[in-house]
Short mmCIF file of C-alpha atoms and ligand atoms in Angstrom, two decimals:
data_model
loop_
_atom_site.label_atom_id
_atom_site.label_comp_id
_atom_site.label_asym_id
_atom_site.label_seq_id
_atom_site.Cartn_x
_atom_site.Cartn_y
_atom_site.Cartn_z
CA MET A 741 -213.87 -44.78 42.85
CA SER A 742 -214.46 -45.57 39.31
CA GLY A 743 -215.62 -48.33 36.92
CA ASN A 744 -219.02 -48.21 38.36
CA ALA A 745 -221.71 -48.70 35.98
CA GLN A 746 -224.54 -46.09 36.07
CA LYS A 747 -227.05 -47.06 38.96
CA LYS A 748 -230.82 -45.76 39.51
CA LEU A 749 -231.24 -44.10 42.96
CA TYR A 750 -235.03 -43.15 44.23
CA ILE A 751 -235.36 -41.16 47.19
CA LYS A 752 -238.58 -40.17 48.66
CA THR A 753 -238.34 -37.35 51.68
CA TRP A 754 -240.96 -36.75 54.36
CA GLY A 755 -240.87 -34.15 57.21
CA CYS A 756 -238.76 -30.95 57.82
CA GLN A 757 -236.44 -29.11 55.62
CA MET A 758 -233.43 -30.81 57.57
CA ASN A 759 -234.73 -34.26 55.97
CA VAL A 760 -234.79 -32.49 52.63
CA TYR A 761 -231.04 -31.46 53.05
CA ASP A 762 -230.14 -34.97 54.33
CA SER A 763 -231.58 -36.49 51.08
CA ARG A 764 -229.39 -34.15 49.19
CA ARG A 765 -226.41 -35.01 51.01
CA MET A 766 -227.22 -38.99 50.51
CA ALA A 767 -227.37 -38.23 46.91
CA ASP A 768 -223.93 -36.39 47.19
CA ILE A 769 -222.46 -39.40 49.01
CA LEU A 770 -223.85 -42.03 46.39
CA ALA A 771 -222.95 -40.13 43.36
CA PRO A 772 -219.22 -41.35 43.47
CA LEU A 773 -220.47 -44.72 43.57
CA GLY A 774 -222.17 -44.41 40.29
CA TYR A 775 -226.08 -43.57 41.65
CA ARG A 776 -227.77 -41.07 39.86
CA GLU A 777 -231.18 -39.98 40.90
CA SER A 778 -234.45 -40.76 39.19
CA ASP A 779 -238.03 -39.49 39.87
CA SER A 780 -239.58 -43.05 40.04
CA PRO A 781 -238.79 -46.06 42.11
CA GLU A 782 -239.25 -48.40 39.39
CA ASP A 783 -236.21 -50.37 38.20
CA ALA A 784 -234.23 -48.41 40.85
CA ASP A 785 -231.29 -50.38 42.21
CA MET A 786 -231.48 -48.41 45.56
CA VAL A 787 -234.49 -46.82 47.05
CA ILE A 788 -234.13 -44.61 50.26
CA LEU A 789 -237.25 -43.50 51.94
CA ASN A 790 -236.24 -40.70 54.17
CA THR A 791 -239.16 -40.69 56.81
CA CYS A 792 -240.40 -38.30 59.45
CA HIS A 793 -241.98 -39.13 62.89
CA ILE A 794 -243.16 -35.96 64.03
CA ARG A 795 -246.97 -36.74 64.04
CA GLU A 796 -248.92 -40.06 64.02
CA LYS A 797 -249.49 -41.97 60.88
CA ALA A 798 -246.07 -41.54 59.69
CA THR A 799 -245.26 -45.12 60.12
CA ASP A 800 -248.08 -46.35 58.55
CA LYS A 801 -247.51 -44.36 55.69
CA VAL A 802 -244.07 -45.87 55.32
CA PHE A 803 -245.22 -49.07 55.68
CA SER A 804 -247.60 -48.71 52.87
CA ASP A 805 -245.01 -47.23 50.60
CA LEU A 806 -242.77 -50.46 51.54
CA GLY A 807 -245.55 -52.77 50.48
CA ARG A 808 -245.57 -51.01 46.91
CA LEU A 809 -241.70 -51.03 46.54
CA ASN A 810 -241.73 -54.83 47.47
CA LYS A 811 -243.42 -55.44 44.26
CA HIS A 812 -241.01 -53.72 42.38
CA LYS A 813 -238.20 -55.28 44.01
CA GLN A 814 -239.90 -58.90 43.35
CA LYS A 815 -240.14 -57.90 39.74
CA LYS A 816 -236.48 -57.00 39.48
CA GLU A 817 -235.47 -60.06 41.60
CA LYS A 818 -237.48 -62.29 39.05
CA ARG A 819 -234.84 -60.95 36.23
CA GLY A 820 -232.30 -61.88 38.66
CA GLU A 821 -231.42 -57.95 39.56
CA LYS A 822 -231.50 -56.48 42.87
CA MET A 823 -233.07 -53.56 44.54
CA LEU A 824 -231.72 -52.35 47.74
CA ILE A 825 -234.46 -50.90 49.92
CA ALA A 826 -233.23 -48.37 52.72
CA VAL A 827 -235.51 -46.75 55.38
CA ALA A 828 -233.86 -43.60 56.93
CA GLY A 829 -234.59 -40.64 58.92
CA CYS A 830 -236.55 -40.38 62.04
CA VAL A 831 -238.81 -43.26 61.67
CA ALA A 832 -235.92 -45.43 61.08
CA GLN A 833 -234.32 -44.13 64.26
CA ALA A 834 -237.34 -44.63 66.60
CA GLU A 835 -238.67 -47.87 65.02
CA GLY A 836 -235.95 -49.23 63.26
CA ASP A 837 -236.27 -52.77 64.83
CA VAL A 838 -240.16 -52.81 64.08
CA ILE A 839 -239.44 -52.07 60.53
CA MET A 840 -236.90 -54.83 60.22
CA GLU A 841 -239.28 -57.43 61.66
CA ARG A 842 -242.42 -56.37 59.98
CA ALA A 843 -240.99 -55.77 56.48
CA GLN A 844 -238.27 -58.50 56.01
CA TYR A 845 -237.28 -57.31 52.37
CA VAL A 846 -236.09 -54.33 53.82
CA ASP A 847 -232.26 -54.25 53.54
CA MET A 848 -231.18 -50.99 55.36
CA VAL A 849 -232.63 -49.03 58.37
CA PHE A 850 -230.28 -46.16 59.28
CA GLY A 851 -231.07 -42.90 61.58
CA PRO A 852 -230.28 -39.25 60.78
CA GLN A 853 -226.89 -39.23 62.35
CA THR A 854 -225.49 -42.24 60.39
CA TYR A 855 -226.15 -41.70 56.51
CA HIS A 856 -222.36 -40.70 56.12
CA GLU A 857 -221.55 -44.33 56.32
CA LEU A 858 -223.87 -45.30 53.47
CA PRO A 859 -220.93 -46.40 51.28
CA GLU A 860 -219.85 -49.19 54.21
CA MET A 861 -223.53 -49.99 54.71
CA ILE A 862 -224.03 -50.85 51.01
CA ILE A 863 -221.17 -53.09 50.78
CA ARG A 864 -222.38 -54.70 54.42
CA ALA A 865 -226.13 -54.84 53.17
CA THR A 866 -224.86 -57.49 50.00
CA GLY A 867 -224.48 -59.78 52.86
CA GLU A 868 -226.64 -59.14 55.76
CA ARG A 869 -229.48 -56.65 56.58
CA VAL A 870 -228.19 -53.69 58.16
CA VAL A 871 -229.36 -51.71 61.15
CA ASN A 872 -227.54 -48.49 62.25
CA THR A 873 -229.22 -46.16 64.57
CA ASP A 874 -226.03 -45.05 66.59
CA PHE A 875 -225.57 -41.71 67.74
CA ALA A 876 -221.98 -41.43 66.28
CA VAL A 877 -219.42 -39.71 68.43
CA GLU A 878 -217.91 -38.25 65.38
CA SER A 879 -220.08 -35.93 63.64
CA LYS A 880 -221.23 -36.84 60.21
CA PHE A 881 -220.84 -33.38 59.02
CA ASP A 882 -216.86 -34.05 59.17
CA SER A 883 -217.14 -36.65 56.70
CA LEU A 884 -219.70 -35.69 54.22
CA PRO A 885 -218.24 -35.17 50.61
CA GLN A 886 -217.08 -31.68 49.35
CA GLU A 887 -219.09 -32.26 45.97
CA HIS A 888 -222.68 -31.40 45.51
CA VAL A 889 -224.93 -32.57 43.00
CA PRO A 890 -226.39 -28.90 41.84
CA GLN A 891 -229.64 -28.13 43.54
CA GLY A 892 -230.56 -24.84 41.89
CA VAL A 893 -230.89 -21.18 42.92
CA THR A 894 -232.13 -21.93 46.36
CA ALA A 895 -230.12 -24.15 48.77
CA PHE A 896 -230.56 -25.54 52.27
CA LEU A 897 -227.34 -25.68 54.40
CA SER A 898 -227.59 -27.40 57.84
CA ILE A 899 -225.69 -25.68 60.45
CA GLN A 900 -227.04 -27.19 63.67
CA GLU A 901 -228.95 -30.20 64.37
CA GLY A 902 -230.62 -32.06 67.34
CA CYS A 903 -232.58 -30.63 70.35
CA ASP A 904 -231.86 -30.27 74.02
CA LYS A 905 -235.05 -28.23 74.62
CA PHE A 906 -237.45 -31.38 75.19
CA CYS A 907 -240.93 -29.94 74.60
CA THR A 908 -243.05 -32.28 76.14
CA PHE A 909 -244.83 -33.20 72.78
CA CYS A 910 -241.85 -33.71 70.75
CA VAL A 911 -240.10 -36.52 69.27
CA VAL A 912 -237.16 -34.44 67.85
CA PRO A 913 -234.69 -34.84 70.87
CA TYR A 914 -235.07 -38.54 70.79
CA THR A 915 -234.77 -39.21 66.89
CA ARG A 916 -232.11 -36.31 66.28
CA GLY A 917 -230.13 -36.81 69.58
CA ALA A 918 -228.16 -33.67 71.17
CA GLU A 919 -227.80 -30.22 69.86
CA TYR A 920 -224.68 -30.12 67.78
CA SER A 921 -223.30 -27.03 66.02
CA ARG A 922 -221.14 -27.18 63.13
CA PRO A 923 -217.90 -25.23 62.96
CA VAL A 924 -217.91 -21.89 61.10
CA GLN A 925 -215.42 -22.42 58.56
CA GLN A 926 -217.20 -25.83 57.32
CA ILE A 927 -220.22 -23.78 57.06
CA ILE A 928 -218.53 -21.03 55.12
CA ASP A 929 -216.94 -23.51 52.88
CA GLU A 930 -220.34 -25.43 52.07
CA ALA A 931 -221.93 -21.94 51.28
CA ARG A 932 -219.00 -20.90 48.91
CA ARG A 933 -219.52 -24.46 47.22
CA LEU A 934 -223.39 -23.93 46.95
CA ARG A 935 -222.74 -20.71 45.60
CA ASP A 936 -220.28 -22.14 42.87
CA SER A 937 -223.00 -24.71 42.00
CA GLY A 938 -225.49 -21.93 41.27
CA ALA A 939 -227.33 -21.09 44.82
CA LYS A 940 -228.30 -17.43 45.16
CA GLU A 941 -230.48 -17.95 48.32
CA ILE A 942 -229.52 -19.90 51.35
CA THR A 943 -231.40 -21.00 54.15
CA LEU A 944 -229.44 -22.05 57.17
CA LEU A 945 -231.23 -24.72 58.90
CA GLY A 946 -231.24 -26.30 62.43
CA GLN A 947 -233.97 -27.85 64.47
CA ASN A 948 -233.21 -25.01 66.98
CA VAL A 949 -231.03 -22.85 64.36
CA ASN A 950 -230.84 -19.92 66.71
CA ALA A 951 -229.35 -21.75 69.53
CA TYR A 952 -226.19 -22.07 67.05
CA HIS A 953 -223.03 -21.54 68.84
CA GLY A 954 -220.20 -22.77 66.47
CA MET A 955 -216.32 -22.84 66.69
CA ALA A 956 -214.81 -20.09 64.62
CA PRO A 957 -211.43 -20.10 63.27
CA ASN A 958 -209.82 -18.26 66.05
CA GLY A 959 -211.23 -20.73 68.55
CA ARG A 960 -214.11 -18.32 69.75
CA THR A 961 -217.79 -19.33 69.65
CA MET A 962 -219.93 -17.55 67.14
CA GLY A 963 -223.62 -17.39 67.63
CA LEU A 964 -226.02 -17.19 64.64
CA ALA A 965 -226.08 -13.48 64.31
CA GLU A 966 -222.51 -13.35 63.62
CA LEU A 967 -222.75 -16.65 61.54
CA ILE A 968 -225.20 -15.03 59.18
CA ALA A 969 -222.84 -11.80 58.82
CA ALA A 970 -220.03 -14.07 57.75
CA VAL A 971 -222.13 -15.77 55.32
CA ALA A 972 -223.35 -12.40 53.72
CA GLU A 973 -219.59 -11.92 53.15
CA VAL A 974 -219.52 -14.67 50.46
CA GLU A 975 -219.96 -12.77 47.20
CA GLY A 976 -222.78 -14.22 44.84
CA VAL A 977 -225.06 -15.29 47.74
CA GLU A 978 -227.86 -12.70 47.56
CA ARG A 979 -230.30 -13.78 50.09
CA ILE A 980 -230.10 -15.30 53.35
CA ARG A 981 -232.75 -17.00 55.62
CA TYR A 982 -232.75 -19.44 58.62
CA MET A 983 -234.99 -21.80 60.32
CA THR A 984 -236.42 -23.08 62.71
CA SER A 985 -235.94 -20.90 65.47
CA HIS A 986 -236.84 -21.18 69.30
CA PRO A 987 -238.13 -18.03 70.93
CA ARG A 988 -235.90 -18.83 73.97
CA ASP A 989 -232.77 -18.33 71.55
CA MET A 990 -234.29 -15.19 69.75
CA ASP A 991 -231.35 -12.79 71.18
CA GLN A 992 -230.81 -8.99 70.64
CA ASP A 993 -228.12 -9.63 68.31
CA LEU A 994 -230.04 -11.74 66.11
CA ILE A 995 -233.00 -9.32 66.20
CA ASP A 996 -230.67 -6.32 65.25
CA ALA A 997 -229.40 -8.36 62.60
CA HIS A 998 -232.57 -8.12 60.66
CA GLY A 999 -231.96 -4.37 60.54
CA ASN A 1000 -228.15 -4.18 59.71
CA ILE A 1001 -227.62 -7.20 57.33
CA PRO A 1002 -229.47 -6.52 53.84
CA LYS A 1003 -229.01 -10.15 52.60
CA LEU A 1004 -231.05 -11.21 55.67
CA MET A 1005 -234.43 -11.44 54.33
CA PRO A 1006 -237.53 -9.83 56.04
CA PHE A 1007 -239.23 -13.35 57.16
CA LEU A 1008 -239.13 -15.23 60.09
CA HIS A 1009 -240.52 -18.51 60.89
CA LEU A 1010 -240.92 -18.45 64.82
CA PRO A 1011 -243.01 -21.32 66.23
CA VAL A 1012 -244.85 -20.23 69.41
CA GLN A 1013 -247.06 -23.56 69.76
CA HIS A 1014 -249.63 -21.89 71.88
CA GLY A 1015 -251.01 -18.62 73.44
CA ALA A 1016 -251.87 -19.62 77.11
CA ASP A 1017 -249.06 -19.64 79.48
CA GLU A 1018 -250.57 -22.86 81.37
CA ILE A 1019 -250.25 -24.82 78.12
CA LEU A 1020 -246.79 -23.58 77.32
CA LYS A 1021 -245.90 -24.56 80.65
CA GLN A 1022 -247.16 -28.08 80.51
CA MET A 1023 -245.66 -28.20 76.81
CA ASN A 1024 -242.04 -27.25 78.57
CA ARG A 1025 -241.78 -24.37 76.11
CA LYS A 1026 -239.89 -22.24 78.54
CA HIS A 1027 -241.43 -18.99 77.40
CA THR A 1028 -244.84 -17.28 78.08
CA ALA A 1029 -247.10 -15.80 75.64
CA ASP A 1030 -245.83 -12.01 76.54
CA ASP A 1031 -242.18 -13.11 76.12
CA TYR A 1032 -243.11 -14.01 72.52
CA ARG A 1033 -245.16 -10.73 72.11
CA ASP A 1034 -242.15 -8.76 73.45
CA ILE A 1035 -239.79 -10.54 71.04
CA ILE A 1036 -242.06 -9.63 68.08
CA LEU A 1037 -242.43 -5.92 69.19
CA ARG A 1038 -238.50 -5.45 69.44
CA LEU A 1039 -238.15 -7.24 65.91
CA LYS A 1040 -240.83 -4.83 64.26
CA LYS A 1041 -239.00 -1.98 66.07
CA ILE A 1042 -236.02 -3.18 64.02
CA ARG A 1043 -237.95 -4.19 60.79
CA PRO A 1044 -241.50 -3.14 60.66
CA ASP A 1045 -242.20 -5.02 57.68
CA ILE A 1046 -240.86 -8.32 58.79
CA ASN A 1047 -243.35 -11.18 57.65
CA LEU A 1048 -244.16 -13.60 60.26
CA SER A 1049 -244.63 -17.47 60.29
CA SER A 1050 -245.21 -19.63 63.11
CA ASP A 1051 -246.41 -23.28 64.39
CA PHE A 1052 -249.27 -23.86 66.39
CA ILE A 1053 -250.73 -27.02 68.12
CA VAL A 1054 -254.54 -27.28 69.21
CA GLY A 1055 -255.77 -29.80 71.41
CA PHE A 1056 -252.80 -30.54 73.72
CA PRO A 1057 -253.89 -32.33 76.97
CA GLY A 1058 -255.66 -29.93 79.33
CA GLU A 1059 -256.47 -27.39 76.59
CA THR A 1060 -259.93 -25.57 77.67
CA ASP A 1061 -261.71 -23.29 75.86
CA ARG A 1062 -260.21 -20.41 77.86
CA HIS A 1063 -256.84 -21.56 76.87
CA PHE A 1064 -257.73 -21.94 73.31
CA GLU A 1065 -259.25 -18.38 73.35
CA GLU A 1066 -255.75 -17.14 74.77
CA LEU A 1067 -254.28 -18.65 71.77
CA MET A 1068 -256.45 -17.12 69.42
CA GLN A 1069 -255.86 -13.67 71.27
CA LEU A 1070 -252.17 -14.08 70.62
CA VAL A 1071 -252.61 -14.77 67.03
CA ARG A 1072 -254.96 -11.68 66.66
CA ASP A 1073 -252.54 -9.53 68.56
CA ILE A 1074 -249.63 -10.56 66.22
CA GLY A 1075 -250.79 -11.20 62.83
CA PHE A 1076 -249.09 -13.82 60.60
CA GLY A 1077 -248.47 -13.82 57.05
CA THR A 1078 -248.20 -17.55 56.73
CA SER A 1079 -248.67 -20.61 59.34
CA TYR A 1080 -248.58 -24.25 60.07
CA SER A 1081 -251.11 -25.58 62.61
CA PHE A 1082 -251.72 -28.99 63.80
CA LYS A 1083 -253.79 -31.06 66.03
CA TYR A 1084 -251.87 -32.45 68.80
CA SER A 1085 -250.71 -36.09 68.13
CA PRO A 1086 -249.64 -38.11 71.10
CA ARG A 1087 -246.06 -39.71 70.31
CA PRO A 1088 -245.08 -42.76 72.17
CA GLY A 1089 -242.11 -42.13 74.53
CA THR A 1090 -242.85 -38.26 75.00
CA PRO A 1091 -243.88 -37.23 78.42
CA ALA A 1092 -247.22 -35.60 77.05
CA ALA A 1093 -248.29 -39.04 75.67
CA ASN A 1094 -249.04 -39.82 79.48
CA MET A 1095 -250.86 -36.82 80.43
CA GLN A 1096 -254.55 -36.69 81.57
CA ASN A 1097 -257.24 -34.74 80.37
CA ILE A 1098 -256.95 -35.42 76.60
CA VAL A 1099 -259.10 -33.26 74.26
CA PRO A 1100 -261.86 -35.24 72.33
CA GLU A 1101 -260.85 -35.46 68.37
CA LYS A 1102 -264.00 -33.61 67.55
CA ILE A 1103 -263.04 -30.66 69.55
CA LYS A 1104 -259.63 -30.78 68.23
CA ASP A 1105 -261.10 -30.75 64.83
CA ASP A 1106 -263.35 -27.61 65.56
CA ARG A 1107 -260.49 -25.53 67.28
CA LEU A 1108 -258.30 -26.15 64.25
CA GLN A 1109 -260.71 -25.13 61.95
CA THR A 1110 -261.38 -21.83 63.99
CA LEU A 1111 -257.75 -21.18 64.32
CA GLN A 1112 -256.98 -21.72 60.53
CA ASN A 1113 -259.93 -19.65 59.71
CA LEU A 1114 -258.65 -16.57 61.46
CA LEU A 1115 -254.93 -17.37 60.42
CA PHE A 1116 -256.02 -17.69 56.56
CA SER A 1117 -257.85 -14.54 56.69
CA GLN A 1118 -254.58 -12.93 58.38
CA HIS A 1119 -252.36 -14.48 55.53
CA ARG A 1120 -254.94 -12.96 52.76
CA GLU A 1121 -255.12 -9.74 54.26
CA ILE A 1122 -250.92 -9.27 54.73
CA ASN A 1123 -250.70 -10.65 51.26
CA GLU A 1124 -253.26 -8.00 49.76
CA THR A 1125 -251.22 -5.20 51.39
CA PHE A 1126 -248.59 -5.90 48.83
CA VAL A 1127 -251.02 -5.55 45.69
CA GLY A 1128 -249.70 -2.61 43.87
CA LYS A 1129 -246.22 -2.73 45.21
CA ALA A 1130 -242.74 -3.40 43.67
CA VAL A 1131 -241.26 -6.58 45.02
CA GLU A 1132 -238.00 -8.40 44.47
CA VAL A 1133 -238.50 -12.14 43.25
CA LEU A 1134 -235.87 -14.82 42.99
CA THR A 1135 -237.41 -17.00 40.17
CA ASP A 1136 -236.79 -20.72 41.01
CA GLY A 1137 -239.21 -22.71 38.63
CA LYS A 1138 -242.03 -22.72 36.22
CA GLY A 1139 -245.21 -20.71 36.82
CA ASN A 1140 -248.96 -21.56 36.53
CA ARG A 1141 -248.73 -20.66 32.82
CA PRO A 1142 -246.08 -20.94 30.16
CA SER A 1143 -245.67 -16.92 30.42
CA GLN A 1144 -245.10 -17.31 33.96
CA LEU A 1145 -242.26 -18.19 36.42
CA HIS A 1146 -242.48 -19.07 39.94
CA GLY A 1147 -240.34 -17.29 42.59
CA ARG A 1148 -240.17 -16.09 46.26
CA THR A 1149 -240.30 -12.60 47.38
CA SER A 1150 -237.90 -11.09 49.90
CA HIS A 1151 -240.91 -11.72 52.35
CA ASN A 1152 -240.93 -15.35 51.40
CA GLN A 1153 -244.36 -15.23 49.53
CA ALA A 1154 -244.62 -17.76 46.41
CA ILE A 1155 -245.25 -15.43 43.46
CA HIS A 1156 -246.36 -16.00 39.87
CA VAL A 1157 -244.65 -13.32 37.83
CA THR A 1158 -245.40 -12.71 33.92
CA CYS A 1159 -241.83 -12.64 32.47
CA ASP A 1160 -239.41 -13.81 29.86
CA PRO A 1161 -238.90 -17.59 30.89
CA ALA A 1162 -235.20 -16.92 30.28
CA LEU A 1163 -235.07 -14.97 33.62
CA LEU A 1164 -235.30 -18.21 35.30
CA GLY A 1165 -232.65 -18.29 38.49
CA GLN A 1166 -232.40 -14.35 38.37
CA ILE A 1167 -233.78 -11.63 40.93
CA VAL A 1168 -236.20 -9.74 39.09
CA THR A 1169 -238.61 -6.65 40.26
CA ALA A 1170 -242.20 -7.23 40.00
CA LYS A 1171 -245.31 -5.44 40.44
CA VAL A 1172 -247.83 -7.24 42.53
CA THR A 1173 -251.28 -7.39 40.75
CA SER A 1174 -253.19 -9.73 43.06
CA ALA A 1175 -252.94 -11.52 46.05
CA SER A 1176 -254.63 -14.73 47.79
CA ALA A 1177 -253.85 -16.60 51.14
CA THR A 1178 -251.22 -18.55 49.82
CA ALA A 1179 -249.37 -16.76 46.71
CA LEU A 1180 -249.11 -13.33 44.86
CA THR A 1181 -249.34 -12.84 41.13
CA GLY A 1182 -247.35 -10.05 39.27
CA GLU A 1183 -245.80 -8.79 36.12
CA ILE A 1184 -242.14 -7.73 35.66
CA ILE A 1185 -241.24 -4.12 35.86
N1 SAH B 1214 -237.96 -27.39 65.91
C1 SAH B 1214 -238.71 -26.66 65.30
C2 SAH B 1214 -239.86 -27.73 64.96
C3 SAH B 1214 -240.35 -28.95 65.45
S1 SAH B 1214 -241.55 -29.98 64.38
C4 SAH B 1214 -239.63 -26.06 66.71
O1 SAH B 1214 -238.85 -26.13 67.84
O2 SAH B 1214 -240.26 -25.28 66.56
C5 SAH B 1214 -242.45 -28.79 63.61
C6 SAH B 1214 -243.59 -28.56 64.25
O3 SAH B 1214 -244.51 -29.97 64.38
C7 SAH B 1214 -243.52 -28.10 65.66
O4 SAH B 1214 -243.51 -26.87 65.66
C8 SAH B 1214 -244.85 -28.30 66.17
O5 SAH B 1214 -245.56 -27.39 66.00
C9 SAH B 1214 -245.48 -29.67 65.51
N2 SAH B 1214 -245.45 -30.84 66.23
C10 SAH B 1214 -244.32 -31.42 67.08
N3 SAH B 1214 -244.71 -32.39 67.69
C11 SAH B 1214 -246.11 -32.42 67.35
C12 SAH B 1214 -247.02 -33.27 68.00
N4 SAH B 1214 -246.70 -34.47 68.77
N5 SAH B 1214 -248.62 -33.18 67.60
C13 SAH B 1214 -248.67 -32.13 66.83
N6 SAH B 1214 -247.92 -31.35 66.49
C14 SAH B 1214 -246.42 -31.48 66.59
FE1 SF4 B 1215 -238.98 -30.36 69.31
FE2 SF4 B 1215 -239.42 -28.48 71.14
FE3 SF4 B 1215 -237.06 -29.15 70.23
FE4 SF4 B 1215 -238.49 -27.73 68.58
S1 SF4 B 1215 -237.72 -27.00 70.45
S2 SF4 B 1215 -237.52 -29.68 68.19
S3 SF4 B 1215 -240.69 -28.60 69.42
S4 SF4 B 1215 -238.37 -30.33 71.29
FE1 F3S B 1216 -239.70 -35.06 61.18
FE2 F3S B 1216 -237.62 -35.71 62.15
FE3 F3S B 1216 -237.98 -33.48 60.93
S1 F3S B 1216 -239.59 -36.27 62.64
S2 F3S B 1216 -239.77 -32.94 61.17
S3 F3S B 1216 -237.98 -35.45 59.82
S4 F3S B 1216 -236.55 -33.96 62.70
#
């Protein structure tokens, strides 16, 4: 496509890393149509809100953003210019019709499995309002462009998407659809292109990334451990991570990969959600607290220094003080270097939304506070064990001060390193001088 004047594109992204990946790919799709990303919505020719539906208030936030955007749109229209407003992502999938009805100035609504059709949708949107929330038969991945707008030294690569697990609290199986694994060759080709555009660290993404079972070139099915080994063969890719994993799919091959693939970083985000078997059962997690403990034991046998992360939900229906104490005990037993913890938020259409014995908001608040106090003290203690040690850091941006760069250690800690700013984008060795619950500070050696 040619002859297109430069157009201004603004994308705002909420939610998980898969949404971040999707936003990048939307920019890739729109680049050949003349759209260049800008960091403000004012004057934009097209605005995409890439939304998340995981917890409540998500939809409210989208509507308040839409209200502001409409003012920009009106101003442009007074000058005889157009601004296309699109709502994408998981709120679009779940509430597309509501959005179209409540916000008449929205031009397009499309779900996570349809954005490869953006060029056609834009053409259609010149004449009508477009809603596209299909779960396409053809995978969008087969029609995404080969070109990438460079993303820097760290890149996300979606390898799997959708979810068949149906945890009772979660909207993802409804907004993203059934589990799908991309073919191996497609992933390796994309890893090479990301490397060519400057990526040194690749995070393989999926809603259940370790359920990956993609078709290899010889027609065999490959699991995540083998795929990681194949990506590790790509020269120039120095670091590999993956997220998010489910305990059910944490097989021995993947655990072993943490011992025998040096490029696989010593960090694992493995959401457990809860520590009481009765709650885990009600959540339909299909694992017990001891199953989780056992996975961690086996992992630590292979990689004793692995840095662990998890997601937790407090205040799920039926959660008693005893259940909550079992969750606290699991956290004490394991020790997490970083974590995400949430109050349970009922989501329309999910089984848990109709469960009895809802936990009062005040108790949810107290439990979240108690849990986070424990978690944050663990994060600090674990980070403090790194003080005085040498760590490998991939620098990825500016630091707190001009003499510093920001980066990530192998263990995935954020770190501010005092060093020559010309070292941006390099893997450097730094000595850790101090640590907090959320970050390290160090100097280059
Ligand atoms: N696929 C991943 C993550 C899903 S969403 C997984 O299976 O672990 C990210 C996190 O949001 C979840 O791990 C969970 O802790 C939290 N979450 C999901 N639904 C929620 C809800 N209804 N209320 C509160 N937290 C929720
Ligand atoms: Fe949601 Fe559970 Fe699927 Fe994760 S495994 S995306 S929490 S349904
Ligand atoms: Fe949110 Fe959808 Fe991701 S609901 S967490 S953006 S899969």
